[in-house]
Tab-separated table of C-alpha atoms in Angstrom:
chain	number	residue	atom	x	y	z
A	14	UNK	CA	-71.751	23.968	-36.750
A	15	UNK	CA	-70.032	21.635	-34.311
A	16	UNK	CA	-66.369	20.952	-34.938
A	17	UNK	CA	-64.396	17.738	-34.857
A	18	UNK	CA	-64.655	16.119	-31.443
A	19	UNK	CA	-61.979	13.952	-29.887
A	20	UNK	CA	-61.700	12.107	-26.603
A	21	UNK	CA	-59.995	11.744	-24.303
A	22	UNK	CA	-58.008	14.971	-24.373
A	23	UNK	CA	-55.181	13.522	-22.305
A	24	UNK	CA	-54.039	9.968	-21.588
A	25	UNK	CA	-51.123	8.630	-19.602
A	26	UNK	CA	-50.266	4.941	-19.837
A	27	UNK	CA	-47.320	2.675	-19.220
A	28	UNK	CA	-45.451	1.034	-22.058
A	29	UNK	CA	-46.935	-2.228	-23.318
A	30	UNK	CA	-50.434	-1.109	-22.306
A	31	UNK	CA	-53.218	-0.535	-24.810
A	32	UNK	CA	-55.014	2.709	-25.545
A	33	UNK	CA	-57.832	3.869	-27.800
A	34	UNK	CA	-58.793	7.281	-29.094
A	35	UNK	CA	-62.147	8.344	-30.437
A	36	UNK	CA	-63.030	10.888	-33.105
A	37	UNK	CA	-66.370	12.269	-34.236
A	38	UNK	CA	-66.004	14.274	-37.461
A	39	UNK	CA	-68.079	17.182	-38.635
A	40	UNK	CA	-71.499	15.971	-39.728
A	41	UNK	CA	-71.581	15.043	-43.390
A	42	UNK	CA	-67.827	14.895	-43.836
A	43	UNK	CA	-66.941	11.813	-45.831
A	44	UNK	CA	-63.179	11.933	-45.366
A	45	UNK	CA	-61.494	11.388	-42.017
A	46	UNK	CA	-57.788	11.577	-41.179
A	47	UNK	CA	-55.683	10.546	-38.194
A	48	UNK	CA	-52.370	12.350	-37.685
A	49	UNK	CA	-49.532	11.820	-35.220
A	50	UNK	CA	-47.781	14.966	-34.008
A	51	UNK	CA	-44.586	14.305	-32.083
A	52	UNK	CA	-43.243	17.187	-30.007
A	53	UNK	CA	-41.249	19.576	-32.160
A	54	UNK	CA	-42.563	18.178	-35.431
A	55	UNK	CA	-45.431	18.759	-37.787
A	56	UNK	CA	-48.382	16.376	-38.021
A	57	UNK	CA	-47.771	13.147	-39.918
A	58	UNK	CA	-50.646	11.342	-41.597
A	59	UNK	CA	-51.282	7.877	-40.169
A	60	UNK	CA	-54.444	6.877	-41.990
A	61	UNK	CA	-57.134	8.354	-44.240
A	62	UNK	CA	-60.687	7.058	-44.575
A	63	UNK	CA	-63.189	7.800	-47.304
A	64	UNK	CA	-66.535	6.911	-45.719
A	65	UNK	CA	-65.732	3.544	-44.082
A	66	UNK	CA	-62.986	2.534	-46.512
A	67	UNK	CA	-59.249	3.058	-46.069
A	68	UNK	CA	-57.680	5.298	-48.707
A	69	UNK	CA	-54.136	5.535	-47.350
A	70	UNK	CA	-52.554	3.739	-44.406
A	71	UNK	CA	-49.017	3.610	-45.749
A	72	UNK	CA	-47.535	5.323	-42.669
A	73	UNK	CA	-49.539	3.424	-40.061
A	74	UNK	CA	-47.355	1.046	-37.999
A	75	UNK	CA	-49.679	-1.855	-38.517
A	76	UNK	CA	-47.945	-4.156	-36.047
A	77	UNK	CA	-49.277	-2.051	-33.194
A	78	UNK	CA	-51.678	0.552	-34.569
A	79	UNK	CA	-55.165	-0.092	-35.899
A	80	UNK	CA	-58.047	2.155	-36.875
A	81	UNK	CA	-61.605	1.679	-37.944
A	82	UNK	CA	-64.560	3.709	-39.131
A	83	UNK	CA	-67.253	1.075	-39.212
A	84	UNK	CA	-70.329	3.136	-40.076
A	85	UNK	CA	-68.542	5.864	-41.988
A	86	UNK	CA	-68.940	8.377	-39.175
A	87	UNK	CA	-67.038	7.958	-35.879
A	88	UNK	CA	-63.567	6.496	-35.859
A	89	UNK	CA	-61.308	4.883	-33.294
A	90	UNK	CA	-57.526	4.622	-33.328
A	91	UNK	CA	-55.929	1.948	-31.156
A	92	UNK	CA	-52.368	1.294	-30.071
A	93	UNK	CA	-51.535	-2.145	-28.713
A	94	UNK	CA	-48.983	-2.414	-27.162
A	95	UNK	CA	-47.769	1.144	-26.701
A	96	UNK	CA	-44.093	2.106	-26.839
A	97	UNK	CA	-42.326	5.117	-25.372
A	98	UNK	CA	-41.927	6.621	-28.852
A	99	UNK	CA	-45.706	6.690	-29.287
A	100	UNK	CA	-45.877	9.688	-26.946
A	101	UNK	CA	-47.421	12.382	-29.131
A	102	UNK	CA	-50.587	14.319	-29.868
A	103	UNK	CA	-53.015	12.379	-32.034
A	104	UNK	CA	-55.060	14.667	-34.223
A	105	UNK	CA	-58.225	13.788	-36.057
A	106	UNK	CA	-59.361	15.843	-39.036
A	107	UNK	CA	-62.253	15.657	-41.457
A	108	UNK	CA	-63.170	17.139	-44.792
A	109	UNK	CA	-66.332	17.184	-46.853
A	110	UNK	CA	-64.620	15.180	-49.553
A	111	UNK	CA	-60.979	14.397	-50.099
A	112	UNK	CA	-58.804	17.334	-51.216
A	113	UNK	CA	-61.140	19.839	-49.556
A	114	UNK	CA	-60.125	21.879	-46.532
A	115	UNK	CA	-59.399	19.712	-43.515
A	116	UNK	CA	-60.863	20.699	-40.142
A	117	UNK	CA	-58.912	19.535	-37.115
A	118	UNK	CA	-60.037	18.423	-33.694
A	119	UNK	CA	-58.244	19.512	-30.488
A	120	UNK	CA	-56.199	16.314	-30.332
A	121	UNK	CA	-55.438	13.684	-27.704
A	122	UNK	CA	-52.129	14.062	-25.907
A	123	UNK	CA	-50.696	10.611	-25.147
A	124	UNK	CA	-47.856	10.122	-22.692
A	125	UNK	CA	-46.281	6.674	-22.507
A	126	UNK	CA	-44.184	6.073	-19.387
B	22	UNK	CA	-41.074	13.334	-52.928
B	23	UNK	CA	-42.295	16.598	-51.486
B	24	UNK	CA	-40.819	18.286	-48.444
B	25	UNK	CA	-41.302	21.464	-46.467
B	26	UNK	CA	-38.603	23.352	-44.587
B	27	UNK	CA	-39.385	25.947	-41.977
B	28	UNK	CA	-36.083	27.624	-41.333
B	29	UNK	CA	-36.831	28.972	-37.862
B	30	UNK	CA	-38.048	26.814	-35.001
B	31	UNK	CA	-38.779	29.892	-32.869
B	32	UNK	CA	-39.258	33.555	-33.696
B	33	UNK	CA	-39.429	36.204	-30.937
B	34	UNK	CA	-40.928	39.535	-31.918
B	35	UNK	CA	-42.128	42.575	-30.022
B	36	UNK	CA	-45.825	43.359	-29.927
B	37	UNK	CA	-46.928	45.632	-32.808
B	38	UNK	CA	-43.759	44.836	-34.765
B	39	UNK	CA	-43.865	43.124	-38.185
B	40	UNK	CA	-43.030	39.448	-38.538
B	41	UNK	CA	-42.073	37.064	-41.322
B	42	UNK	CA	-42.110	33.280	-40.911
B	43	UNK	CA	-40.108	31.537	-43.582
B	44	UNK	CA	-41.111	28.450	-45.536
B	45	UNK	CA	-39.426	26.705	-48.440
B	46	UNK	CA	-40.708	23.642	-50.234
B	47	UNK	CA	-39.333	21.036	-52.575
B	48	UNK	CA	-41.385	19.363	-55.274
B	49	UNK	CA	-40.920	18.265	-58.856
B	50	UNK	CA	-44.631	18.684	-59.596
B	51	UNK	CA	-47.215	21.407	-59.065
B	52	UNK	CA	-48.332	21.897	-55.500
B	53	UNK	CA	-50.812	23.752	-53.374
B	54	UNK	CA	-49.446	25.581	-50.342
B	55	UNK	CA	-50.941	26.208	-46.926
B	56	UNK	CA	-50.268	27.888	-43.615
B	57	UNK	CA	-51.917	26.529	-40.478
B	58	UNK	CA	-51.908	27.961	-36.949
B	59	UNK	CA	-52.049	25.921	-33.755
B	60	UNK	CA	-52.926	27.776	-30.570
B	61	UNK	CA	-51.916	26.148	-27.257
B	62	UNK	CA	-53.847	22.933	-26.571
B	63	UNK	CA	-55.887	23.267	-29.741
B	64	UNK	CA	-55.993	21.640	-33.146
B	65	UNK	CA	-54.759	23.194	-36.350
B	66	UNK	CA	-56.672	25.976	-38.069
B	67	UNK	CA	-56.204	27.022	-41.691
B	68	UNK	CA	-54.748	30.546	-41.963
B	69	UNK	CA	-54.506	30.794	-45.732
B	70	UNK	CA	-53.866	28.785	-48.877
B	71	UNK	CA	-52.425	29.218	-52.329
B	72	UNK	CA	-54.097	27.184	-55.072
B	73	UNK	CA	-53.569	29.311	-58.164
B	74	UNK	CA	-53.848	32.877	-59.421
B	75	UNK	CA	-52.448	35.853	-57.544
B	76	UNK	CA	-49.235	34.999	-55.767
B	77	UNK	CA	-50.129	37.229	-52.803
B	78	UNK	CA	-52.640	35.469	-50.615
B	79	UNK	CA	-54.499	37.075	-47.735
B	80	UNK	CA	-55.736	35.042	-44.806
B	81	UNK	CA	-57.430	35.418	-41.484
B	82	UNK	CA	-56.218	37.543	-38.581
B	83	UNK	CA	-54.308	39.964	-40.854
B	84	UNK	CA	-51.813	37.417	-42.159
B	85	UNK	CA	-50.689	37.182	-45.759
B	86	UNK	CA	-48.244	35.040	-47.695
B	87	UNK	CA	-46.503	35.309	-51.037
B	88	UNK	CA	-45.879	32.370	-53.341
B	89	UNK	CA	-42.525	32.612	-55.107
B	90	UNK	CA	-42.144	29.795	-57.598
B	91	UNK	CA	-38.559	30.609	-58.610
B	92	UNK	CA	-37.405	30.550	-54.985
B	93	UNK	CA	-39.842	27.761	-54.012
B	94	UNK	CA	-40.900	29.822	-51.027
B	95	UNK	CA	-44.167	30.685	-49.317
B	96	UNK	CA	-43.284	33.074	-46.498
B	97	UNK	CA	-45.943	34.239	-44.037
B	98	UNK	CA	-46.098	37.890	-42.976
B	99	UNK	CA	-48.030	40.161	-40.676
B	100	UNK	CA	-47.370	43.922	-40.462
B	101	UNK	CA	-48.182	44.235	-36.766
B	102	UNK	CA	-48.449	41.313	-34.349
B	103	UNK	CA	-50.544	41.057	-31.203
B	104	UNK	CA	-50.137	38.994	-28.080
B	105	UNK	CA	-53.006	36.834	-29.322
B	106	UNK	CA	-50.843	35.701	-32.258
B	107	UNK	CA	-48.753	33.598	-29.869
B	108	UNK	CA	-48.976	30.136	-31.418
B	109	UNK	CA	-47.193	27.593	-33.559
B	110	UNK	CA	-47.377	28.068	-37.305
B	111	UNK	CA	-47.098	25.229	-39.809
B	112	UNK	CA	-46.383	25.494	-43.495
B	113	UNK	CA	-47.740	22.629	-45.583
B	114	UNK	CA	-47.763	21.412	-49.168
B	115	UNK	CA	-50.086	19.165	-51.145
B	116	UNK	CA	-49.486	17.850	-54.619
B	117	UNK	CA	-52.172	18.843	-57.082
B	118	UNK	CA	-54.555	15.893	-57.594
B	119	UNK	CA	-53.282	14.183	-54.441
B	120	UNK	CA	-54.783	13.941	-50.974
B	121	UNK	CA	-51.784	13.894	-48.693
B	122	UNK	CA	-50.652	17.086	-46.934
B	123	UNK	CA	-47.000	17.282	-45.914
B	124	UNK	CA	-46.338	19.568	-42.949
B	125	UNK	CA	-43.189	21.394	-41.944
B	126	UNK	CA	-41.852	21.130	-38.414
B	127	UNK	CA	-43.468	24.372	-37.335
B	128	UNK	CA	-42.328	27.787	-36.126
B	129	UNK	CA	-43.216	28.945	-32.638
B	130	UNK	CA	-44.049	32.640	-32.577
B	131	UNK	CA	-43.254	34.389	-29.274
B	132	UNK	CA	-44.737	37.835	-28.822
B	133	UNK	CA	-42.711	39.996	-26.440
B	134	UNK	CA	-44.492	42.760	-24.492
């Protein structure tokens, strides 16, 4: 069974630029999560989707971050414009249904200069 | 609100020695408890979980953890570590009947030859 796929694996941008990350969850998984993991900290949930609907985006900085999961499968997370403090690893995870075990992708490491 | 405290940011231990990674949590309601491992440049992988029942939980790779409700702790142990156990370990908590997982800041395990 293929795992959660993410791309790109690494991205370096300058502040005020835009960036987008892509996630392909495990086939059949209805729930998809985006986490932000700042160096030295644990992952923090940014947004949770159930199929193509948002369940929880309470910790998403909506002035600059956006995410979508239009067909209930792949998802993209966008930052526009990026700030220095956005430097982090962005992890995508999926689960069969909510409250089941979450499976994590390898993450995208973003560096904002 | 729930919180997780991992008391040690780094733990050095000699190969084949035992190790304990400490985790304490705070919650006014019932919770589920988890330990995840993150190998370098990889996503998180579930090591073990406590949902209910026996307070001693066994996981993958020879790890185990004990849930202690009176001390609100969920310490992770392994009797003999290997160089391949070099990774970051995250303790996490989820409120029963809720979706959100709260992660600790992580403990980096260094295996010394």
